[in-house]
Coordinates of C-alpha atoms and ligand atoms in Angstrom, one line a residue:
X1 CA 23.3 2.0 22.4
X2 CA 19.8 3.4 21.1
X3 CA 20.0 3.1 17.2
X4 CA 17.5 4.1 14.7
X5 CA 15.2 1.8 13.2
X6 CA 15.0 2.3 9.4
X7 CA 11.4 1.9 8.1
X8 CA 11.6 0.5 4.4
X9 CA 8.0 0.7 3.2
X10 CA 6.9 -1.9 0.5
X11 CA 3.3 -0.7 -0.1
X12 CA 4.0 0.2 -3.7
X13 CA 6.0 -2.9 -4.3
X14 CA 4.9 -5.8 -2.2
X15 CA 1.5 -4.2 -1.2
X16 CA 0.8 -4.0 -5.0
X17 CA 1.1 -7.9 -5.4
X18 CA -2.4 -8.0 -3.5
X19 CA -4.8 -9.5 -6.1
X20 CA -6.7 -6.4 -7.2
X21 CA -4.6 -3.5 -5.6
X22 CA -2.7 -2.5 -8.8
X23 CA -1.9 1.2 -8.6
X24 CA -1.6 3.7 -11.5
X25 CA 1.7 5.7 -11.6
X26 CA 0.0 8.9 -10.1
X27 CA -1.4 6.8 -7.2
X28 CA 1.8 5.7 -6.7
X29 CA 3.3 8.9 -6.6
X30 CA 0.5 10.2 -4.2
X31 CA 1.4 7.4 -1.7
X32 CA 5.3 8.1 -2.1
X33 CA 4.6 11.7 -1.0
X34 CA 2.5 10.8 2.0
X35 CA 5.3 8.4 2.9
X36 CA 7.7 11.1 2.8
X37 CA 5.7 13.2 4.6
X38 CA 5.7 10.6 7.5
X39 CA 9.5 10.5 7.0
X40 CA 9.8 6.9 5.9
X41 CA 13.5 6.2 5.2
X42 CA 13.2 3.9 2.4
X43 CA 10.2 3.8 -0.1
X44 CA 10.0 0.6 -2.3
X45 CA 8.3 1.8 -5.4
X46 CA 7.9 -1.1 -7.6
X47 CA 9.8 -3.6 -9.6
X48 CA 10.6 -1.9 -13.0
X49 CA 11.3 -5.0 -15.0
X50 CA 8.0 -6.1 -14.1
X51 CA 6.3 -3.8 -17.1
X52 CA 6.6 -0.7 -18.7
X53 CA 4.0 0.7 -16.5
X54 CA 5.9 -0.2 -13.4
X55 CA 8.9 1.1 -14.9
X56 CA 7.4 4.3 -15.5
X57 CA 5.9 4.5 -11.8
X58 CA 9.5 3.8 -10.4
X59 CA 10.9 6.8 -12.3
X60 CA 8.0 9.1 -11.4
X61 CA 8.6 8.3 -7.6
X62 CA 12.2 8.9 -8.1
X63 CA 11.4 12.1 -9.6
X64 CA 9.0 13.2 -6.8
X65 CA 10.4 12.2 -3.7
X66 CA 13.5 14.2 -2.4
X67 CA 13.7 13.1 1.3
X68 CA 13.6 9.3 1.4
X69 CA 15.5 6.7 -0.4
X70 CA 13.8 5.4 -3.5
X71 CA 14.3 1.4 -4.1
X72 CA 13.6 -0.6 -6.9
X73 CA 13.4 -4.5 -6.9
X74 CA 15.1 -6.7 -9.4
X75 CA 15.9 -10.5 -9.6
X76 CA 19.5 -11.4 -9.6
X77 CA 19.6 -10.7 -13.3
X78 CA 21.5 -8.2 -15.2
X79 CA 18.7 -6.9 -17.2
X80 CA 16.4 -6.5 -14.3
X81 CA 19.2 -4.6 -12.4
X82 CA 19.7 -2.5 -15.6
X83 CA 16.1 -1.8 -15.8
X84 CA 15.9 -0.7 -12.1
X85 CA 19.4 1.3 -12.2
X86 CA 17.4 3.0 -15.2
X87 CA 14.4 4.1 -13.5
X88 CA 16.1 5.1 -10.4
X89 CA 18.4 7.6 -12.1
X90 CA 16.4 10.8 -11.2
X91 CA 16.3 9.7 -7.3
X92 CA 18.3 11.9 -4.9
X93 CA 19.1 8.7 -3.0
X94 CA 18.6 5.5 -4.8
X95 CA 18.7 1.8 -3.7
X96 CA 18.5 -1.4 -5.9
X97 CA 17.2 -4.4 -3.9
X98 CA 18.0 -7.5 -5.5
X99 CA 16.9 -11.2 -4.7
X100 CA 17.5 -14.8 -5.2
X101 CA 15.9 -17.9 -3.4
X102 CA 17.7 -19.6 -1.0
X103 CA 15.7 -22.6 0.4
X104 CA 15.9 -26.1 -0.6
X105 CA 12.6 -26.3 -2.1
X106 CA 12.7 -22.9 -4.2
X107 CA 16.5 -23.8 -5.3
X108 CA 15.4 -27.1 -6.5
X109 CA 11.7 -26.7 -7.7
X110 CA 11.5 -23.2 -9.0
X111 CA 15.3 -22.2 -9.9
X112 CA 16.3 -25.5 -10.5
X113 CA 19.9 -24.4 -9.4
X114 CA 22.6 -25.9 -7.3
X115 CA 23.1 -23.8 -3.9
X116 CA 26.7 -23.1 -5.4
X117 CA 25.0 -21.5 -8.6
X118 CA 22.7 -19.7 -6.6
X119 CA 25.6 -18.1 -4.5
X120 CA 27.6 -17.3 -7.6
X121 CA 24.7 -15.6 -9.2
X122 CA 23.8 -13.8 -6.0
X123 CA 27.6 -12.4 -5.5
X124 CA 27.3 -11.4 -9.4
X125 CA 24.3 -9.5 -9.1
X126 CA 25.2 -7.6 -6.0
X127 CA 28.5 -6.5 -8.0
X128 CA 26.7 -5.7 -10.7
X129 CA 24.2 -3.6 -8.9
X130 CA 27.2 -1.4 -7.3
X131 CA 27.7 -0.3 -10.9
X132 CA 24.5 2.0 -10.4
X133 CA 24.7 2.7 -6.7
X134 CA 26.6 1.8 -3.3
X135 CA 23.2 1.4 -1.7
X136 CA 22.5 -2.3 -2.4
X137 CA 20.3 -4.6 -0.6
X138 CA 20.3 -8.3 -1.1
X139 CA 17.3 -10.7 0.0
X140 CA 17.7 -14.4 0.2
X141 CA 14.2 -15.2 -0.8
X142 CA 12.3 -18.0 1.3
X143 CA 15.1 -17.2 4.0
X144 CA 12.5 -18.5 6.7
X145 CA 12.9 -22.1 5.2
X146 CA 16.4 -21.9 4.3
X147 CA 19.4 -23.8 5.8
X148 CA 21.3 -21.3 8.4
X149 CA 24.6 -22.4 7.2
X150 CA 23.6 -21.9 3.6
X151 CA 22.5 -18.6 4.6
X152 CA 25.6 -17.6 6.5
X153 CA 27.9 -18.4 3.3
X154 CA 25.8 -16.6 0.8
X155 CA 25.3 -13.8 3.1
X156 CA 28.9 -13.2 4.0
X157 CA 29.6 -13.5 0.1
X158 CA 27.2 -10.8 -0.8
X159 CA 28.4 -8.3 2.3
X160 CA 32.2 -8.7 0.7
X161 CA 30.6 -8.1 -3.0
X162 CA 29.2 -4.7 -1.6
X163 CA 25.9 -5.3 -0.3
X164 CA 24.9 -2.8 2.4
X165 CA 21.5 -4.0 3.5
X166 CA 21.0 -8.0 4.0
X167 CA 17.1 -8.3 4.3
X168 CA 16.2 -11.7 5.7
X169 CA 12.6 -12.6 4.1
X170 CA 9.8 -14.8 5.9
X171 CA 8.5 -15.1 2.3
X172 CA 5.9 -17.7 3.2
X173 CA 5.0 -16.6 6.7
X174 CA 6.1 -19.9 8.4
X175 CA 8.6 -18.5 11.0
X176 CA 7.6 -18.6 14.5
X177 CA 8.6 -15.4 16.5
X178 CA 11.1 -17.0 18.9
X179 CA 12.6 -18.9 16.0
X180 CA 12.8 -16.1 13.6
X181 CA 14.5 -13.9 16.4
X182 CA 17.2 -16.5 17.0
X183 CA 17.9 -16.8 13.1
X184 CA 18.7 -13.2 13.2
X185 CA 20.7 -13.5 16.4
X186 CA 22.6 -16.5 14.9
X187 CA 23.2 -14.9 11.4
X188 CA 24.7 -11.7 13.2
X189 CA 26.9 -14.0 15.4
X190 CA 28.1 -16.3 12.8
X191 CA 28.6 -14.2 9.9
X192 CA 32.3 -12.8 10.4
X193 CA 31.7 -9.5 8.7
X194 CA 28.2 -9.0 9.7
X195 CA 28.8 -5.8 11.3
X196 CA 29.5 -4.3 7.7
X197 CA 25.8 -4.5 6.7
X198 CA 22.5 -3.7 8.1
X199 CA 20.3 -6.8 8.8
X200 CA 16.6 -6.2 7.9
X201 CA 13.4 -8.3 7.9
X202 CA 10.5 -8.9 5.5
X203 CA 7.7 -11.1 7.0
X204 CA 4.5 -12.3 5.6
X205 CA 1.2 -12.9 7.5
X206 CA 0.0 -15.9 6.2
X207 CA -0.2 -17.4 10.2
X208 CA -0.9 -13.8 11.4
X209 CA 2.7 -13.4 12.8
X210 CA 4.3 -10.9 10.6
X211 CA 4.6 -8.1 12.9
X212 CA 5.5 -10.4 16.0
X213 CA 8.1 -12.1 13.7
X214 CA 9.6 -8.5 12.9
X215 CA 9.7 -7.2 16.1
X216 CA 11.4 -10.5 17.4
X217 CA 14.1 -9.9 14.7
X218 CA 14.2 -6.2 16.0
X219 CA 14.7 -7.6 19.4
X220 CA 17.7 -9.5 18.1
X221 CA 19.6 -7.0 16.3
X222 CA 17.7 -6.2 13.0
X223 CA 17.7 -2.5 12.4
X224 CA 15.6 -2.2 9.2
X225 CA 11.8 -3.6 8.8
X226 CA 10.3 -3.9 5.6
X227 CA 6.5 -3.5 5.9
X228 CA 3.2 -1.9 4.1
X229 CA 0.8 0.6 5.1
X230 CA -2.4 -1.5 6.5
X231 CA -0.5 -4.9 6.2
X232 CA -1.2 -4.9 2.4
X233 CA 0.8 -7.3 0.6
X234 CA 1.1 -10.8 -1.3
X235 CA -1.6 -13.3 0.0
X236 CA -2.2 -12.4 3.8
X237 CA -0.2 -9.6 3.4
X238 CA 3.0 -8.1 5.3
X239 CA 4.0 -6.7 8.5
X240 CA 1.8 -3.5 9.2
X241 CA 3.8 -0.5 9.3
X242 CA 1.7 1.3 11.7
X243 CA 1.9 -1.6 14.1
X244 CA 5.5 -2.0 13.7
X245 CA 6.1 1.7 14.3
X246 CA 3.8 2.2 17.3
X247 CA 5.2 -0.9 19.0
X248 CA 8.8 0.5 19.0
X249 CA 7.6 4.0 19.6
X250 CA 5.3 2.8 22.6
X251 CA 7.7 0.3 24.0
X252 CA 10.6 2.2 24.2
X253 CA 11.7 0.8 27.4
X254 CA 11.8 -2.6 25.7
X255 CA 13.7 -2.0 22.3
X256 CA 17.3 -1.0 22.0
X257 CA 16.3 1.1 19.0
X258 CA 13.9 4.0 18.2
X259 CA 11.6 5.5 15.3
X260 CA 11.9 9.3 16.6
X261 CA 12.7 10.4 13.0
X262 CA 9.1 9.4 11.9
X263 CA 6.1 11.8 12.1
X264 CA 3.6 9.1 13.1
X265 CA 0.8 11.6 12.9
X266 CA 0.7 11.0 9.5
X267 CA 0.0 7.2 10.0
X268 CA -4.2 7.5 9.6
X269 CA -4.1 9.6 6.5
X270 CA -1.5 7.4 4.8
X271 CA -3.7 4.4 5.9
X272 CA -6.9 6.0 4.2
X273 CA -5.2 7.1 1.2
X274 CA -3.9 3.4 0.6
X275 CA -7.1 1.9 1.6
X276 CA -9.0 4.4 -1.0
X277 CA -6.7 4.0 -3.8
X278 CA -6.4 0.1 -3.6
X279 CA -10.1 -0.5 -2.4
X280 CA -9.0 -2.6 0.4
X281 CA -11.1 -1.3 3.6
X282 CA -9.6 -1.2 7.0
X283 CA -11.4 -3.4 9.4
X284 CA -12.9 -1.4 12.2
X285 CA -10.9 -3.6 15.0
X286 CA -7.6 -3.1 13.2
X287 CA -4.9 -1.9 15.6
X288 CA -3.7 1.8 15.3
X289 CA -5.9 2.3 12.1
X290 CA -9.3 0.9 12.7
X291 CA -12.2 3.0 13.3
X292 CA -12.4 1.4 16.8
X293 CA -8.6 1.3 17.8
X294 CA -9.1 4.1 20.3
X295 CA -13.1 3.7 20.8
X296 CA -14.0 2.8 24.4
X297 CA -17.3 1.0 24.5
X298 CA -17.6 -0.3 27.9
X299 CA -18.8 1.8 30.8
X300 CA -15.8 0.6 33.2
X301 CA -13.4 1.7 30.2
X302 CA -14.9 4.9 29.4
X303 CA -14.8 5.8 33.5
X304 CA -11.4 4.9 33.6
X305 CA -10.5 6.8 30.3
X306 CA -12.4 10.1 31.7
X307 CA -10.6 9.9 35.1
X308 CA -7.2 9.2 33.7
X309 CA -6.4 8.7 29.9
X310 CA -3.4 6.0 30.7
X311 CA -5.6 3.5 32.8
X312 CA -6.9 2.2 29.4
X313 CA -4.7 3.9 26.5
X314 CA -1.2 2.9 25.8
X315 CA -1.2 5.5 22.9
X316 CA -2.7 8.9 22.0
X317 CA -5.0 9.0 19.3
X318 CA -3.7 12.4 18.1
X319 CA 0.0 10.7 17.8
X320 CA -1.2 8.9 14.9
X321 CA -3.4 11.6 13.2
X322 CA -7.1 10.7 14.5
X323 CA -7.5 14.2 15.5
X324 CA -6.0 15.7 12.6
X325 CA -9.2 15.1 10.3
X326 CA -10.2 18.7 10.6
X327 CA -13.2 20.8 8.9
X328 CA -11.1 22.5 6.5
X329 CA -13.5 23.7 3.8
X330 CA -17.3 24.7 3.0
X331 CA -19.7 25.7 0.3
X332 CA -18.2 29.3 0.4
X333 CA -14.2 28.3 0.0
X334 CA -12.8 29.4 -2.8
X335 CA -10.4 27.9 -5.3
X336 CA -7.4 29.2 -3.8
X337 CA -8.1 27.7 -0.3
X338 CA -9.1 24.5 -2.3
X339 CA -5.8 24.3 -3.8
X340 CA -3.6 25.4 -0.6
X341 CA -5.3 22.6 1.5
X342 CA -4.6 20.1 -1.2
X343 CA -0.9 21.3 -1.2
X344 CA -0.8 21.1 2.6
X345 CA -2.1 17.4 2.0
X346 CA 0.8 16.9 -0.4
X347 CA -1.4 16.8 -3.5
X348 CA -0.7 18.5 -6.6
X349 CA -2.6 18.4 -10.0
X350 CA -0.5 18.0 -13.1
X351 CA -2.7 20.5 -15.2
X352 CA -5.0 23.3 -14.3
X353 CA -8.0 21.4 -16.1
X354 CA -7.5 18.4 -13.3
X355 CA -7.4 21.1 -10.7
X356 CA -10.8 22.9 -12.2
X357 CA -12.5 19.1 -12.3
X358 CA -11.4 18.3 -8.9
X359 CA -12.7 22.0 -7.8
X360 CA -16.0 21.3 -9.9
X361 CA -16.4 18.1 -8.1
X362 CA -15.6 19.9 -4.6
X363 CA -18.5 22.6 -5.3
X364 CA -20.9 19.7 -5.9
X365 CA -20.0 17.7 -2.9
X366 CA -20.4 21.2 -0.6
X367 CA -23.7 21.5 -2.0
X368 CA -24.6 18.3 -0.7
X369 CA -22.6 18.2 2.5
X370 CA -21.6 21.6 4.5
X371 CA -18.6 20.3 5.9
X372 CA -15.7 18.9 3.8
X373 CA -13.0 16.9 5.7
X374 CA -9.4 16.1 4.6
X375 CA -10.7 12.6 4.1
X376 CA -13.5 14.0 1.7
X377 CA -10.7 15.8 -0.2
X378 CA -8.6 12.6 -0.5
X379 CA -11.6 10.6 -2.0
X380 CA -12.5 13.5 -4.2
X381 CA -8.8 13.4 -5.6
X382 CA -8.8 9.6 -5.8
X383 CA -12.0 10.1 -7.9
X384 CA -10.5 12.5 -10.3
X385 CA -7.4 10.1 -10.6
X386 CA -9.9 7.2 -11.3
X387 CA -11.8 8.9 -14.2
X388 CA -9.4 9.0 -16.8
X389 CA -10.7 10.7 -20.2
X390 CA -10.2 7.6 -22.2
X391 CA -12.5 5.6 -20.0
X392 CA -14.7 3.1 -22.0
X393 CA -17.7 3.4 -19.5
X394 CA -18.9 6.7 -17.8
X395 CA -21.8 6.9 -15.1
X396 CA -24.1 10.4 -16.5
X397 CA -27.0 9.8 -14.3
X398 CA -28.7 7.3 -11.8
X399 CA -32.3 7.1 -10.5
X400 CA -33.4 4.5 -8.2
X401 CA -36.9 4.0 -6.9
X402 CA -37.1 1.9 -3.9
X403 CA -40.2 1.5 -1.8
X404 CA -41.4 -0.7 1.2
X405 CA -43.1 -3.7 -0.4
X406 CA -42.1 -2.8 -4.1
X407 CA -39.3 -4.1 -6.1
X408 CA -36.5 -1.4 -6.6
X409 CA -36.2 0.0 -9.9
X410 CA -33.1 1.7 -11.1
X411 CA -32.8 3.7 -14.4
X412 CA -29.1 4.2 -15.5
X413 CA -27.6 6.9 -18.3
X414 CA -24.1 5.7 -19.2
X415 CA -21.6 6.7 -22.1
X416 CA -20.6 3.7 -23.8
X417 CA -17.9 4.3 -26.3
X418 CA -19.0 7.8 -26.6
X419 CA -22.3 7.0 -27.0
X420 CA -25.3 7.7 -24.6
X421 CA -27.2 4.9 -23.4
X422 CA -30.2 4.6 -21.0
X423 CA -31.6 1.6 -19.5
X424 CA -33.5 0.4 -16.4
X425 CA -33.9 -2.9 -14.3
X426 CA -35.2 -4.4 -11.2
X427 CA -33.3 -5.9 -8.7
X428 CA -33.1 -7.4 -5.0
X429 CA -32.0 -3.9 -3.6
X430 CA -31.4 -0.5 -4.9
X431 CA -27.7 -1.4 -5.7
X432 CA -28.7 -5.0 -7.4
X433 CA -31.1 -3.0 -9.5
X434 CA -28.3 -0.4 -10.4
X435 CA -25.7 -3.2 -11.2
X436 CA -28.1 -5.1 -13.2
X437 CA -29.2 -2.0 -15.3
X438 CA -25.4 -1.2 -15.8
X439 CA -24.9 -5.0 -16.9
X440 CA -28.1 -4.8 -19.4
X441 CA -25.9 -2.4 -21.5
X442 CA -22.6 -3.6 -21.0
X443 CA -22.9 -7.2 -20.7
X444 CA -19.4 -7.5 -19.3
X445 CA -20.4 -11.0 -17.4
X446 CA -18.2 -9.6 -14.4
X447 CA -18.3 -12.0 -11.3
X448 CA -18.8 -10.0 -8.0
X449 CA -16.4 -11.1 -5.5
X450 CA -16.8 -8.4 -2.8
X451 CA -19.1 -5.2 -2.1
X452 CA -18.2 -3.1 0.6
X453 CA -19.2 0.3 2.1
X454 CA -17.5 2.6 4.6
X455 CA -18.3 6.0 5.7
X456 CA -15.3 8.5 5.0
X457 CA -16.3 10.6 7.8
X458 CA -18.8 10.4 10.7
X459 CA -22.4 11.6 10.3
X460 CA -25.4 10.6 8.0
X461 CA -24.2 13.3 5.6
X462 CA -21.0 11.4 5.4
X463 CA -19.8 10.2 1.9
X464 CA -20.1 6.5 1.5
X465 CA -17.0 4.8 -0.1
X466 CA -17.9 1.9 -1.9
X467 CA -15.5 -1.1 -2.9
X468 CA -16.4 -3.9 -5.3
X469 CA -14.1 -6.7 -6.2
X470 CA -14.6 -8.1 -9.4
X471 CA -13.1 -11.3 -11.5
X472 CA -13.0 -11.4 -15.3
X473 CA -11.1 -14.1 -17.1
X474 CA -9.3 -15.4 -13.9
X475 CA -8.1 -11.5 -13.2
X476 CA -9.1 -9.8 -10.0
X477 CA -9.8 -6.1 -10.0
X478 CA -11.0 -3.5 -7.5
X479 CA -13.3 -0.7 -8.4
X480 CA -14.2 2.3 -6.0
X481 CA -16.5 5.2 -5.8
X482 CA -17.7 7.7 -3.5
X483 CA -20.8 9.8 -3.0
X484 CA -23.0 11.0 -0.1
X485 CA -25.6 8.7 -1.9
X486 CA -24.5 5.4 -1.5
X487 CA -26.0 3.7 -4.4
X488 CA -24.5 6.2 -6.7
X489 CA -21.3 5.3 -5.2
X490 CA -21.8 1.7 -5.9
X491 CA -22.5 2.4 -9.5
X492 CA -19.4 4.4 -9.5
X493 CA -17.2 1.6 -8.1
X494 CA -18.8 -1.0 -10.4
X495 CA -18.1 1.3 -13.5
X496 CA -14.5 2.0 -12.2
X497 CA -13.8 -1.8 -12.0
X498 CA -15.6 -2.3 -15.5
X499 CA -13.0 0.0 -17.0
X500 CA -10.3 -1.3 -15.0
X501 CA -10.8 -4.8 -16.4
X502 CA -10.2 -3.4 -19.8
X503 CA -6.7 -2.1 -19.2
X504 CA -4.3 -4.8 -20.2
X505 CA -2.0 -6.2 -17.5
X506 CA 1.1 -7.5 -18.5
X507 CA 3.2 -7.7 -15.5
X508 CA 5.7 -10.3 -14.5
X509 CA 5.4 -11.2 -10.9
X510 CA 8.7 -10.8 -8.8
X511 CA 8.5 -14.3 -7.5
X512 CA 7.7 -16.3 -10.5
Ligands
LIG601 O1 8.7 -12.3 0.1 C1 9.8 -12.0 -0.2 O2 10.4 -13.0 -0.2 C2 9.8 -10.8 -1.1 C3 11.2 -10.7 -1.6 C4 11.2 -10.3 -3.1 C5 12.2 -9.9 -0.7 O3 9.0 -10.1 -1.4
LIG602 ZN1 7.2 -10.2 0.3

């Protein structure tokens, strides 16, 4: 039998738990739409009880997405489940995902509960969630370190209580592939009513084994994998969706399930979108979505590929969307062509003002850069979303003087709290000078943890996309900026991070 493998994407929930990767409601909706275009089966949109912002984001995704199931996370508590049920009301198809820890260490140290109490609470939560939907998923958190006997007991009980998906998380990324596959096999064999539910897995990447563990589980009967775009997620991340999907697709001879329902050509677009929004760059040698994933450098390889592609390529770059980066618009394109292309990319603006703002930025960019690609448009829209009206700091102008043998000097004009300020500073390089000039006005005391520049498209006229990661009062925030001038892109990224540090974050964390 060749079953469908259900792809459950948790970029918007577990992915968002990466330090600095928090997303706005609109950003979540954009990513959710892109996942829907890929035909991802389930989109976990957030943890509604975590904060009012999370609640609104899950609701907005539930309103926007029509074809995929939208899921909300909840602890095994009535108040969490109520919040998830409420946020998911507008969804065409909704799932509540409830969880409680089952490993001895979590039960003893974190929950301070006896196993029987945990079992009772799990059953109660599943029954309670069924009041909202008959699509209920249960996760025994830290299953990878839980006693198999207890897992069998609790999972049998939650199936009887109405859970339709049993998700087995390797929460701390501790399992080994063979062992994790065996665990899934054992659970399926030993739980008497196991045929009444779908087995799912959710693996973390602390030992770099999230994808291997997930695939080993699939080989042993798991029929749902929880994963994230670019492997984003808590600590070292989750299993990367693109790797799971392409492994199952490419090795259809090996797996007894398929991902034929997915439009894999959307993968690269999704990857870029998530990277642009979160500011987490994709490493060049990352499988499937890295810039070098399909590049052949050595002469022997190039020669082989030219003679017959299959000599060194096991997948086609077009199948994951690499060739889709079309030159779509240019300097003479009108507003309608601009709007139409954005609609084709699944991007819609809520107001005409936003569209006008984006169109003005597009015209500016088209003046500097003759060929505008889809990725340029995605970056431009990210920038429109980043620059909220109520931002405290805005970049007005930047002039940098950089000359061989001279110390670079930057002059910056900023709006701060509605007032225009001008300043200048010198630095070790043009970017350093620009950041110092900004700091001389804002006095934020941000600690810069990371600075990285990536080209959005190819060529020397490509826009540079800059990511900065900063720390303020223990909180880590990412900022992004894009421009054909990388010093301007850097200043935009720094100001974006600055503005983000001012937005209060009052989210609860699911694992705490
Ligand atoms: O890693 C984990 O255990 C989780 C659960 C909430 C499923 O994210
Ligand atoms: Zn997780």
